[in-house]
Amino acid sequence: MFLEEFKMGLFGTTAPVFIDVNLILQYVTLVILIIGYFKTKPRKTHGYLMVLVLFITAITTILIMAPRLLVAIAGGDIFAVLHASIGSLAIILGAVFASRFIIATTNKQPLVCGTKRMMRIAFVLWVLPILSGSAIYILLYL
Ligand code: HEM
């Protein structure tokens, strides 16, 4: 009985629990991302919020999504590959900003980590995988 419920995942779909955990964490990052996007001052708060977003996404990518991508590729799932490509681009861009932020903070230098235009592009690149990931979830598990 307990095992059956475990198999049902957290939302009563056919998704395994770790996939539901991933979904929840990506929406937690979406909330932090939106707060961080509007909270540009003080810069340090903005920077720390975005580093947190990057951290959560990087960990869930390494532990959950990248291994699942191998399964998706084996199944010929082009949509998942597209999702992963945009997501990787977002993570790379986020990592550039985050590393500049950490270096500047450590060296007590002015916090100029990227242009407003590039930050906006990174924001859109981050939201797109959340939407496409949600579509993948619906298609696979509902
Ligand atoms: C900004 C970066 C990213 C965000 C916000 C994001 C978000 C999501 C969300 C919300 C889901 C649906 C929950 C789930 O099914 O687990 C998902 C699924 C998935 N993501 Fe990502 N993702 C990102 C980057 C990546 C990257 C870099 C990869 C591959 C290296 C990847 C591969 C996958 C795969 C294969 C799935 C389907 C998992 C499955 O159900 O089998 N994602 N993603």
mmCIF file with all atom_site columns, C-alpha atoms and ligand atoms in Angstrom:
data_model
loop_
_atom_site.group_PDB
_atom_site.id
_atom_site.type_symbol
_atom_site.label_atom_id
_atom_site.label_alt_id
_atom_site.label_comp_id
_atom_site.label_asym_id
_atom_site.label_entity_id
_atom_site.label_seq_id
_atom_site.pdbx_PDB_ins_code
_atom_site.Cartn_x
_atom_site.Cartn_y
_atom_site.Cartn_z
_atom_site.occupancy
_atom_site.B_iso_or_equiv
_atom_site.pdbx_formal_charge
_atom_site.auth_seq_id
_atom_site.auth_comp_id
_atom_site.auth_asym_id
_atom_site.auth_atom_id
_atom_site.pdbx_PDB_model_num
ATOM   1   C  CA  . MET A 1 1   ? 0.000  0.000  0.000   1.00 0.00 ? 1   MET A CA  1
ATOM   2   C  CA  . PHE A 1 2   ? 2.715  2.438  1.052   1.00 0.00 ? 2   PHE A CA  1
ATOM   3   C  CA  . LEU A 1 3   ? 4.777  1.369  -1.971  1.00 0.00 ? 3   LEU A CA  1
ATOM   4   C  CA  . GLU A 1 4   ? 1.818  2.051  -4.291  1.00 0.00 ? 4   GLU A CA  1
ATOM   5   C  CA  . GLU A 1 5   ? 1.498  5.562  -2.893  1.00 0.00 ? 5   GLU A CA  1
ATOM   6   C  CA  . PHE A 1 6   ? 5.244  6.041  -3.284  1.00 0.00 ? 6   PHE A CA  1
ATOM   7   C  CA  . LYS A 1 7   ? 4.956  5.071  -6.935  1.00 0.00 ? 7   LYS A CA  1
ATOM   8   C  CA  . MET A 1 8   ? 2.172  7.620  -7.437  1.00 0.00 ? 8   MET A CA  1
ATOM   9   C  CA  . GLY A 1 9   ? 4.626  10.410 -6.698  1.00 0.00 ? 9   GLY A CA  1
ATOM   10  C  CA  . LEU A 1 10  ? 3.748  13.578 -4.808  1.00 0.00 ? 10  LEU A CA  1
ATOM   11  C  CA  . PHE A 1 11  ? 1.005  14.836 -7.109  1.00 0.00 ? 11  PHE A CA  1
ATOM   12  C  CA  . GLY A 1 12  ? -0.747 11.553 -7.869  1.00 0.00 ? 12  GLY A CA  1
ATOM   13  C  CA  . THR A 1 13  ? 0.766  11.403 -11.363 1.00 0.00 ? 13  THR A CA  1
ATOM   14  C  CA  . THR A 1 14  ? 2.869  8.558  -12.746 1.00 0.00 ? 14  THR A CA  1
ATOM   15  C  CA  . ALA A 1 15  ? 6.059  10.602 -12.171 1.00 0.00 ? 15  ALA A CA  1
ATOM   16  C  CA  . PRO A 1 16  ? 8.668  9.168  -9.775  1.00 0.00 ? 16  PRO A CA  1
ATOM   17  C  CA  . VAL A 1 17  ? 9.075  11.140 -6.535  1.00 0.00 ? 17  VAL A CA  1
ATOM   18  C  CA  . PHE A 1 18  ? 12.471 12.574 -7.537  1.00 0.00 ? 18  PHE A CA  1
ATOM   19  C  CA  . ILE A 1 19  ? 10.925 14.039 -10.711 1.00 0.00 ? 19  ILE A CA  1
ATOM   20  C  CA  . ASP A 1 20  ? 8.211  15.705 -8.594  1.00 0.00 ? 20  ASP A CA  1
ATOM   21  C  CA  . VAL A 1 21  ? 10.926 17.038 -6.271  1.00 0.00 ? 21  VAL A CA  1
ATOM   22  C  CA  . ASN A 1 22  ? 12.717 18.436 -9.326  1.00 0.00 ? 22  ASN A CA  1
ATOM   23  C  CA  . LEU A 1 23  ? 9.506  20.097 -10.537 1.00 0.00 ? 23  LEU A CA  1
ATOM   24  C  CA  . ILE A 1 24  ? 8.923  21.685 -7.114  1.00 0.00 ? 24  ILE A CA  1
ATOM   25  C  CA  . LEU A 1 25  ? 12.528 22.911 -6.886  1.00 0.00 ? 25  LEU A CA  1
ATOM   26  C  CA  . GLN A 1 26  ? 12.361 24.497 -10.361 1.00 0.00 ? 26  GLN A CA  1
ATOM   27  C  CA  . TYR A 1 27  ? 9.266  26.442 -9.294  1.00 0.00 ? 27  TYR A CA  1
ATOM   28  C  CA  . VAL A 1 28  ? 11.000 27.467 -6.052  1.00 0.00 ? 28  VAL A CA  1
ATOM   29  C  CA  . THR A 1 29  ? 13.815 28.848 -8.223  1.00 0.00 ? 29  THR A CA  1
ATOM   30  C  CA  . LEU A 1 30  ? 11.238 30.618 -10.412 1.00 0.00 ? 30  LEU A CA  1
ATOM   31  C  CA  . VAL A 1 31  ? 9.927  32.464 -7.348  1.00 0.00 ? 31  VAL A CA  1
ATOM   32  C  CA  . ILE A 1 32  ? 13.476 33.399 -6.230  1.00 0.00 ? 32  ILE A CA  1
ATOM   33  C  CA  . LEU A 1 33  ? 14.341 34.360 -9.824  1.00 0.00 ? 33  LEU A CA  1
ATOM   34  C  CA  . ILE A 1 34  ? 11.366 36.736 -10.067 1.00 0.00 ? 34  ILE A CA  1
ATOM   35  C  CA  . ILE A 1 35  ? 12.141 38.292 -6.652  1.00 0.00 ? 35  ILE A CA  1
ATOM   36  C  CA  . GLY A 1 36  ? 15.826 38.652 -7.665  1.00 0.00 ? 36  GLY A CA  1
ATOM   37  C  CA  . TYR A 1 37  ? 14.901 40.125 -11.044 1.00 0.00 ? 37  TYR A CA  1
ATOM   38  C  CA  . PHE A 1 38  ? 12.969 42.985 -9.462  1.00 0.00 ? 38  PHE A CA  1
ATOM   39  C  CA  . LYS A 1 39  ? 15.169 43.342 -6.368  1.00 0.00 ? 39  LYS A CA  1
ATOM   40  C  CA  . THR A 1 40  ? 18.141 44.934 -8.109  1.00 0.00 ? 40  THR A CA  1
ATOM   41  C  CA  . LYS A 1 41  ? 19.087 47.026 -5.067  1.00 0.00 ? 41  LYS A CA  1
ATOM   42  C  CA  . PRO A 1 42  ? 21.071 46.462 -2.968  1.00 0.00 ? 42  PRO A CA  1
ATOM   43  C  CA  . ARG A 1 43  ? 23.150 44.742 -5.653  1.00 0.00 ? 43  ARG A CA  1
ATOM   44  C  CA  . LYS A 1 44  ? 24.533 42.279 -3.129  1.00 0.00 ? 44  LYS A CA  1
ATOM   45  C  CA  . THR A 1 45  ? 21.042 40.955 -2.293  1.00 0.00 ? 45  THR A CA  1
ATOM   46  C  CA  . HIS A 1 46  ? 20.263 40.645 -6.010  1.00 0.00 ? 46  HIS A CA  1
ATOM   47  C  CA  . GLY A 1 47  ? 23.536 38.791 -6.573  1.00 0.00 ? 47  GLY A CA  1
ATOM   48  C  CA  . TYR A 1 48  ? 23.047 36.362 -3.683  1.00 0.00 ? 48  TYR A CA  1
ATOM   49  C  CA  . LEU A 1 49  ? 19.476 35.552 -4.814  1.00 0.00 ? 49  LEU A CA  1
ATOM   50  C  CA  . MET A 1 50  ? 20.685 34.784 -8.339  1.00 0.00 ? 50  MET A CA  1
ATOM   51  C  CA  . VAL A 1 51  ? 23.607 32.682 -7.062  1.00 0.00 ? 51  VAL A CA  1
ATOM   52  C  CA  . LEU A 1 52  ? 21.041 30.661 -5.076  1.00 0.00 ? 52  LEU A CA  1
ATOM   53  C  CA  . VAL A 1 53  ? 18.942 30.148 -8.224  1.00 0.00 ? 53  VAL A CA  1
ATOM   54  C  CA  . LEU A 1 54  ? 22.032 29.001 -10.116 1.00 0.00 ? 54  LEU A CA  1
ATOM   55  C  CA  . PHE A 1 55  ? 23.075 26.693 -7.278  1.00 0.00 ? 55  PHE A CA  1
ATOM   56  C  CA  . ILE A 1 56  ? 19.692 24.921 -7.038  1.00 0.00 ? 56  ILE A CA  1
ATOM   57  C  CA  . THR A 1 57  ? 19.419 24.533 -10.817 1.00 0.00 ? 57  THR A CA  1
ATOM   58  C  CA  . ALA A 1 58  ? 23.006 23.314 -11.227 1.00 0.00 ? 58  ALA A CA  1
ATOM   59  C  CA  . ILE A 1 59  ? 22.582 20.683 -8.495  1.00 0.00 ? 59  ILE A CA  1
ATOM   60  C  CA  . THR A 1 60  ? 19.221 19.433 -9.836  1.00 0.00 ? 60  THR A CA  1
ATOM   61  C  CA  . THR A 1 61  ? 20.662 19.346 -13.363 1.00 0.00 ? 61  THR A CA  1
ATOM   62  C  CA  . ILE A 1 62  ? 23.664 17.259 -12.308 1.00 0.00 ? 62  ILE A CA  1
ATOM   63  C  CA  . LEU A 1 63  ? 21.721 14.895 -10.031 1.00 0.00 ? 63  LEU A CA  1
ATOM   64  C  CA  . ILE A 1 64  ? 18.393 14.562 -11.843 1.00 0.00 ? 64  ILE A CA  1
ATOM   65  C  CA  . MET A 1 65  ? 17.991 16.195 -15.257 1.00 0.00 ? 65  MET A CA  1
ATOM   66  C  CA  . ALA A 1 66  ? 21.289 15.309 -16.973 1.00 0.00 ? 66  ALA A CA  1
ATOM   67  C  CA  . PRO A 1 67  ? 20.912 11.571 -16.195 1.00 0.00 ? 67  PRO A CA  1
ATOM   68  C  CA  . ARG A 1 68  ? 17.289 11.743 -17.416 1.00 0.00 ? 68  ARG A CA  1
ATOM   69  C  CA  . LEU A 1 69  ? 18.495 13.425 -20.607 1.00 0.00 ? 69  LEU A CA  1
ATOM   70  C  CA  . LEU A 1 70  ? 20.413 10.261 -21.463 1.00 0.00 ? 70  LEU A CA  1
ATOM   71  C  CA  . VAL A 1 71  ? 17.146 8.294  -21.153 1.00 0.00 ? 71  VAL A CA  1
ATOM   72  C  CA  . ALA A 1 72  ? 15.345 10.929 -23.251 1.00 0.00 ? 72  ALA A CA  1
ATOM   73  C  CA  . ILE A 1 73  ? 18.031 10.818 -25.980 1.00 0.00 ? 73  ILE A CA  1
ATOM   74  C  CA  . ALA A 1 74  ? 17.800 7.013  -26.073 1.00 0.00 ? 74  ALA A CA  1
ATOM   75  C  CA  . GLY A 1 75  ? 14.040 7.417  -26.613 1.00 0.00 ? 75  GLY A CA  1
ATOM   76  C  CA  . GLY A 1 76  ? 14.570 9.973  -29.421 1.00 0.00 ? 76  GLY A CA  1
ATOM   77  C  CA  . ASP A 1 77  ? 12.953 12.805 -27.440 1.00 0.00 ? 77  ASP A CA  1
ATOM   78  C  CA  . ILE A 1 78  ? 13.992 15.884 -29.457 1.00 0.00 ? 78  ILE A CA  1
ATOM   79  C  CA  . PHE A 1 79  ? 11.886 18.216 -27.288 1.00 0.00 ? 79  PHE A CA  1
ATOM   80  C  CA  . ALA A 1 80  ? 13.882 17.226 -24.176 1.00 0.00 ? 80  ALA A CA  1
ATOM   81  C  CA  . VAL A 1 81  ? 17.136 17.883 -26.095 1.00 0.00 ? 81  VAL A CA  1
ATOM   82  C  CA  . LEU A 1 82  ? 15.869 21.353 -27.061 1.00 0.00 ? 82  LEU A CA  1
ATOM   83  C  CA  . HIS A 1 83  ? 14.876 21.960 -23.433 1.00 0.00 ? 83  HIS A CA  1
ATOM   84  C  CA  . ALA A 1 84  ? 18.317 20.843 -22.235 1.00 0.00 ? 84  ALA A CA  1
ATOM   85  C  CA  . SER A 1 85  ? 20.109 23.039 -24.807 1.00 0.00 ? 85  SER A CA  1
ATOM   86  C  CA  . ILE A 1 86  ? 18.275 26.221 -23.755 1.00 0.00 ? 86  ILE A CA  1
ATOM   87  C  CA  . GLY A 1 87  ? 18.702 25.249 -20.084 1.00 0.00 ? 87  GLY A CA  1
ATOM   88  C  CA  . SER A 1 88  ? 22.446 24.713 -20.545 1.00 0.00 ? 88  SER A CA  1
ATOM   89  C  CA  . LEU A 1 89  ? 22.763 28.134 -22.200 1.00 0.00 ? 89  LEU A CA  1
ATOM   90  C  CA  . ALA A 1 90  ? 20.901 29.727 -19.274 1.00 0.00 ? 90  ALA A CA  1
ATOM   91  C  CA  . ILE A 1 91  ? 23.142 27.980 -16.741 1.00 0.00 ? 91  ILE A CA  1
ATOM   92  C  CA  . ILE A 1 92  ? 26.337 29.037 -18.591 1.00 0.00 ? 92  ILE A CA  1
ATOM   93  C  CA  . LEU A 1 93  ? 25.176 32.672 -18.728 1.00 0.00 ? 93  LEU A CA  1
ATOM   94  C  CA  . GLY A 1 94  ? 24.128 32.522 -15.071 1.00 0.00 ? 94  GLY A CA  1
ATOM   95  C  CA  . ALA A 1 95  ? 27.509 31.029 -14.144 1.00 0.00 ? 95  ALA A CA  1
ATOM   96  C  CA  . VAL A 1 96  ? 29.329 33.911 -15.901 1.00 0.00 ? 96  VAL A CA  1
ATOM   97  C  CA  . PHE A 1 97  ? 27.346 36.514 -13.919 1.00 0.00 ? 97  PHE A CA  1
ATOM   98  C  CA  . ALA A 1 98  ? 27.679 34.547 -10.673 1.00 0.00 ? 98  ALA A CA  1
ATOM   99  C  CA  . SER A 1 99  ? 31.435 34.096 -10.980 1.00 0.00 ? 99  SER A CA  1
ATOM   100 C  CA  . ARG A 1 100 ? 31.892 37.825 -11.719 1.00 0.00 ? 100 ARG A CA  1
ATOM   101 C  CA  . PHE A 1 101 ? 29.724 38.580 -8.684  1.00 0.00 ? 101 PHE A CA  1
ATOM   102 C  CA  . ILE A 1 102 ? 31.663 36.260 -6.372  1.00 0.00 ? 102 ILE A CA  1
ATOM   103 C  CA  . ILE A 1 103 ? 35.047 37.575 -7.574  1.00 0.00 ? 103 ILE A CA  1
ATOM   104 C  CA  . ALA A 1 104 ? 33.927 41.211 -7.213  1.00 0.00 ? 104 ALA A CA  1
ATOM   105 C  CA  . THR A 1 105 ? 32.451 40.591 -3.745  1.00 0.00 ? 105 THR A CA  1
ATOM   106 C  CA  . THR A 1 106 ? 35.557 38.741 -2.547  1.00 0.00 ? 106 THR A CA  1
ATOM   107 C  CA  . ASN A 1 107 ? 37.885 41.481 -3.832  1.00 0.00 ? 107 ASN A CA  1
ATOM   108 C  CA  . LYS A 1 108 ? 35.550 44.267 -2.625  1.00 0.00 ? 108 LYS A CA  1
ATOM   109 C  CA  . GLN A 1 109 ? 35.325 45.603 -6.194  1.00 0.00 ? 109 GLN A CA  1
ATOM   110 C  CA  . PRO A 1 110 ? 32.302 47.368 -7.744  1.00 0.00 ? 110 PRO A CA  1
ATOM   111 C  CA  . LEU A 1 111 ? 29.510 44.890 -8.532  1.00 0.00 ? 111 LEU A CA  1
ATOM   112 C  CA  . VAL A 1 112 ? 29.287 45.174 -12.314 1.00 0.00 ? 112 VAL A CA  1
ATOM   113 C  CA  . CYS A 1 113 ? 28.515 41.597 -13.331 1.00 0.00 ? 113 CYS A CA  1
ATOM   114 C  CA  . GLY A 1 114 ? 26.638 42.029 -16.616 1.00 0.00 ? 114 GLY A CA  1
ATOM   115 C  CA  . THR A 1 115 ? 24.579 44.484 -18.666 1.00 0.00 ? 115 THR A CA  1
ATOM   116 C  CA  . LYS A 1 116 ? 20.863 44.939 -18.065 1.00 0.00 ? 116 LYS A CA  1
ATOM   117 C  CA  . ARG A 1 117 ? 20.194 43.605 -21.567 1.00 0.00 ? 117 ARG A CA  1
ATOM   118 C  CA  . MET A 1 118 ? 22.175 40.407 -20.909 1.00 0.00 ? 118 MET A CA  1
ATOM   119 C  CA  . MET A 1 119 ? 20.442 39.959 -17.527 1.00 0.00 ? 119 MET A CA  1
ATOM   120 C  CA  . ARG A 1 120 ? 17.067 40.177 -19.284 1.00 0.00 ? 120 ARG A CA  1
ATOM   121 C  CA  . ILE A 1 121 ? 18.165 37.619 -21.874 1.00 0.00 ? 121 ILE A CA  1
ATOM   122 C  CA  . ALA A 1 122 ? 19.320 35.304 -19.056 1.00 0.00 ? 122 ALA A CA  1
ATOM   123 C  CA  . PHE A 1 123 ? 15.936 35.735 -17.337 1.00 0.00 ? 123 PHE A CA  1
ATOM   124 C  CA  . VAL A 1 124 ? 14.033 34.694 -20.476 1.00 0.00 ? 124 VAL A CA  1
ATOM   125 C  CA  . LEU A 1 125 ? 16.475 31.820 -21.084 1.00 0.00 ? 125 LEU A CA  1
ATOM   126 C  CA  . TRP A 1 126 ? 15.752 30.641 -17.520 1.00 0.00 ? 126 TRP A CA  1
ATOM   127 C  CA  . VAL A 1 127 ? 11.970 30.868 -17.769 1.00 0.00 ? 127 VAL A CA  1
ATOM   128 C  CA  . LEU A 1 128 ? 11.799 28.994 -21.113 1.00 0.00 ? 128 LEU A CA  1
ATOM   129 C  CA  . PRO A 1 129 ? 13.145 25.697 -19.665 1.00 0.00 ? 129 PRO A CA  1
ATOM   130 C  CA  . ILE A 1 130 ? 10.721 25.982 -16.737 1.00 0.00 ? 130 ILE A CA  1
ATOM   131 C  CA  . LEU A 1 131 ? 7.844  26.217 -19.229 1.00 0.00 ? 131 LEU A CA  1
ATOM   132 C  CA  . SER A 1 132 ? 9.192  23.521 -21.575 1.00 0.00 ? 132 SER A CA  1
ATOM   133 C  CA  . GLY A 1 133 ? 10.084 21.314 -18.569 1.00 0.00 ? 133 GLY A CA  1
ATOM   134 C  CA  . SER A 1 134 ? 6.523  21.663 -17.292 1.00 0.00 ? 134 SER A CA  1
ATOM   135 C  CA  . ALA A 1 135 ? 5.251  20.684 -20.757 1.00 0.00 ? 135 ALA A CA  1
ATOM   136 C  CA  . ILE A 1 136 ? 7.518  17.608 -20.665 1.00 0.00 ? 136 ILE A CA  1
ATOM   137 C  CA  . TYR A 1 137 ? 6.124  16.709 -17.235 1.00 0.00 ? 137 TYR A CA  1
ATOM   138 C  CA  . ILE A 1 138 ? 2.523  17.040 -18.448 1.00 0.00 ? 138 ILE A CA  1
ATOM   139 C  CA  . LEU A 1 139 ? 3.191  15.022 -21.610 1.00 0.00 ? 139 LEU A CA  1
ATOM   140 C  CA  . LEU A 1 140 ? 5.032  12.234 -19.790 1.00 0.00 ? 140 LEU A CA  1
ATOM   141 C  CA  . TYR A 1 141 ? 3.210  11.824 -16.509 1.00 0.00 ? 141 TYR A CA  1
ATOM   142 C  CA  . LEU A 1 142 ? -0.345 13.189 -16.593 1.00 0.00 ? 142 LEU A CA  1
HETATM 143 C  C1  . HEM B 2 .   ? 17.631 26.825 -16.387 1.00 0.00 ? 1   HEM B C1  1
HETATM 144 C  C2  . HEM B 2 .   ? 17.784 25.523 -16.467 1.00 0.00 ? 1   HEM B C2  1
HETATM 145 C  C3  . HEM B 2 .   ? 16.667 24.497 -16.390 1.00 0.00 ? 1   HEM B C3  1
HETATM 146 C  C4  . HEM B 2 .   ? 15.395 24.597 -15.873 1.00 0.00 ? 1   HEM B C4  1
HETATM 147 C  C5  . HEM B 2 .   ? 14.750 25.814 -15.237 1.00 0.00 ? 1   HEM B C5  1
HETATM 148 C  C6  . HEM B 2 .   ? 14.754 23.301 -16.046 1.00 0.00 ? 1   HEM B C6  1
HETATM 149 C  C7  . HEM B 2 .   ? 13.463 22.996 -15.635 1.00 0.00 ? 1   HEM B C7  1
HETATM 150 C  C8  . HEM B 2 .   ? 12.853 21.746 -15.771 1.00 0.00 ? 1   HEM B C8  1
HETATM 151 C  C9  . HEM B 2 .   ? 11.544 21.389 -15.291 1.00 0.00 ? 1   HEM B C9  1
HETATM 152 C  C10 . HEM B 2 .   ? 10.575 22.336 -14.549 1.00 0.00 ? 1   HEM B C10 1
HETATM 153 C  C11 . HEM B 2 .   ? 11.312 20.100 -15.629 1.00 0.00 ? 1   HEM B C11 1
HETATM 154 C  C12 . HEM B 2 .   ? 10.018 19.291 -15.325 1.00 0.00 ? 1   HEM B C12 1
HETATM 155 C  C13 . HEM B 2 .   ? 10.198 18.428 -14.098 1.00 0.00 ? 1   HEM B C13 1
HETATM 156 C  C14 . HEM B 2 .   ? 10.723 17.070 -14.443 1.00 0.00 ? 1   HEM B C14 1
HETATM 157 O  O1  . HEM B 2 .   ? 10.157 16.401 -15.320 1.00 0.00 ? 1   HEM B O1  1
HETATM 158 O  O2  . HEM B 2 .   ? 11.740 16.654 -13.824 1.00 0.00 ? 1   HEM B O2  1
HETATM 159 C  C15 . HEM B 2 .   ? 12.474 19.610 -16.328 1.00 0.00 ? 1   HEM B C15 1
HETATM 160 C  C16 . HEM B 2 .   ? 12.631 18.340 -16.863 1.00 0.00 ? 1   HEM B C16 1
HETATM 161 C  C17 . HEM B 2 .   ? 13.749 17.907 -17.549 1.00 0.00 ? 1   HEM B C17 1
HETATM 162 N  N1  . HEM B 2 .   ? 14.919 18.586 -17.749 1.00 0.00 ? 1   HEM B N1  1
HETATM 163 FE FE1 . HEM B 2 .   ? 15.280 20.478 -17.193 1.00 0.00 ? 1   HEM B FE1 1
HETATM 164 N  N2  . HEM B 2 .   ? 15.647 22.457 -16.665 1.00 0.00 ? 1   HEM B N2  1
HETATM 165 C  C18 . HEM B 2 .   ? 16.815 23.139 -16.900 1.00 0.00 ? 1   HEM B C18 1
HETATM 166 C  C19 . HEM B 2 .   ? 17.972 22.654 -17.477 1.00 0.00 ? 1   HEM B C19 1
HETATM 167 C  C20 . HEM B 2 .   ? 18.141 21.372 -17.949 1.00 0.00 ? 1   HEM B C20 1
HETATM 168 C  C21 . HEM B 2 .   ? 19.382 20.836 -18.461 1.00 0.00 ? 1   HEM B C21 1
HETATM 169 C  C22 . HEM B 2 .   ? 20.693 21.627 -18.543 1.00 0.00 ? 1   HEM B C22 1
HETATM 170 C  C23 . HEM B 2 .   ? 19.134 19.545 -18.819 1.00 0.00 ? 1   HEM B C23 1
HETATM 171 C  C24 . HEM B 2 .   ? 20.069 18.514 -19.365 1.00 0.00 ? 1   HEM B C24 1
HETATM 172 C  C25 . HEM B 2 .   ? 21.371 18.542 -19.224 1.00 0.00 ? 1   HEM B C25 1
HETATM 173 C  C26 . HEM B 2 .   ? 17.737 19.275 -18.556 1.00 0.00 ? 1   HEM B C26 1
HETATM 174 C  C27 . HEM B 2 .   ? 17.072 18.080 -18.831 1.00 0.00 ? 1   HEM B C27 1
HETATM 175 C  C28 . HEM B 2 .   ? 15.782 17.774 -18.465 1.00 0.00 ? 1   HEM B C28 1
HETATM 176 C  C29 . HEM B 2 .   ? 15.115 16.517 -18.773 1.00 0.00 ? 1   HEM B C29 1
HETATM 177 C  C30 . HEM B 2 .   ? 15.694 15.346 -19.559 1.00 0.00 ? 1   HEM B C30 1
HETATM 178 C  C31 . HEM B 2 .   ? 13.847 16.589 -18.195 1.00 0.00 ? 1   HEM B C31 1
HETATM 179 C  C32 . HEM B 2 .   ? 12.761 15.497 -18.219 1.00 0.00 ? 1   HEM B C32 1
HETATM 180 C  C33 . HEM B 2 .   ? 12.940 14.672 -16.959 1.00 0.00 ? 1   HEM B C33 1
HETATM 181 C  C34 . HEM B 2 .   ? 12.024 13.484 -16.963 1.00 0.00 ? 1   HEM B C34 1
HETATM 182 O  O3  . HEM B 2 .   ? 10.880 13.641 -16.532 1.00 0.00 ? 1   HEM B O3  1
HETATM 183 O  O4  . HEM B 2 .   ? 12.454 12.428 -17.441 1.00 0.00 ? 1   HEM B O4  1
HETATM 184 N  N3  . HEM B 2 .   ? 17.166 20.399 -18.010 1.00 0.00 ? 1   HEM B N3  1
HETATM 185 N  N4  . HEM B 2 .   ? 13.412 20.622 -16.387 1.00 0.00 ? 1   HEM B N4  1
#
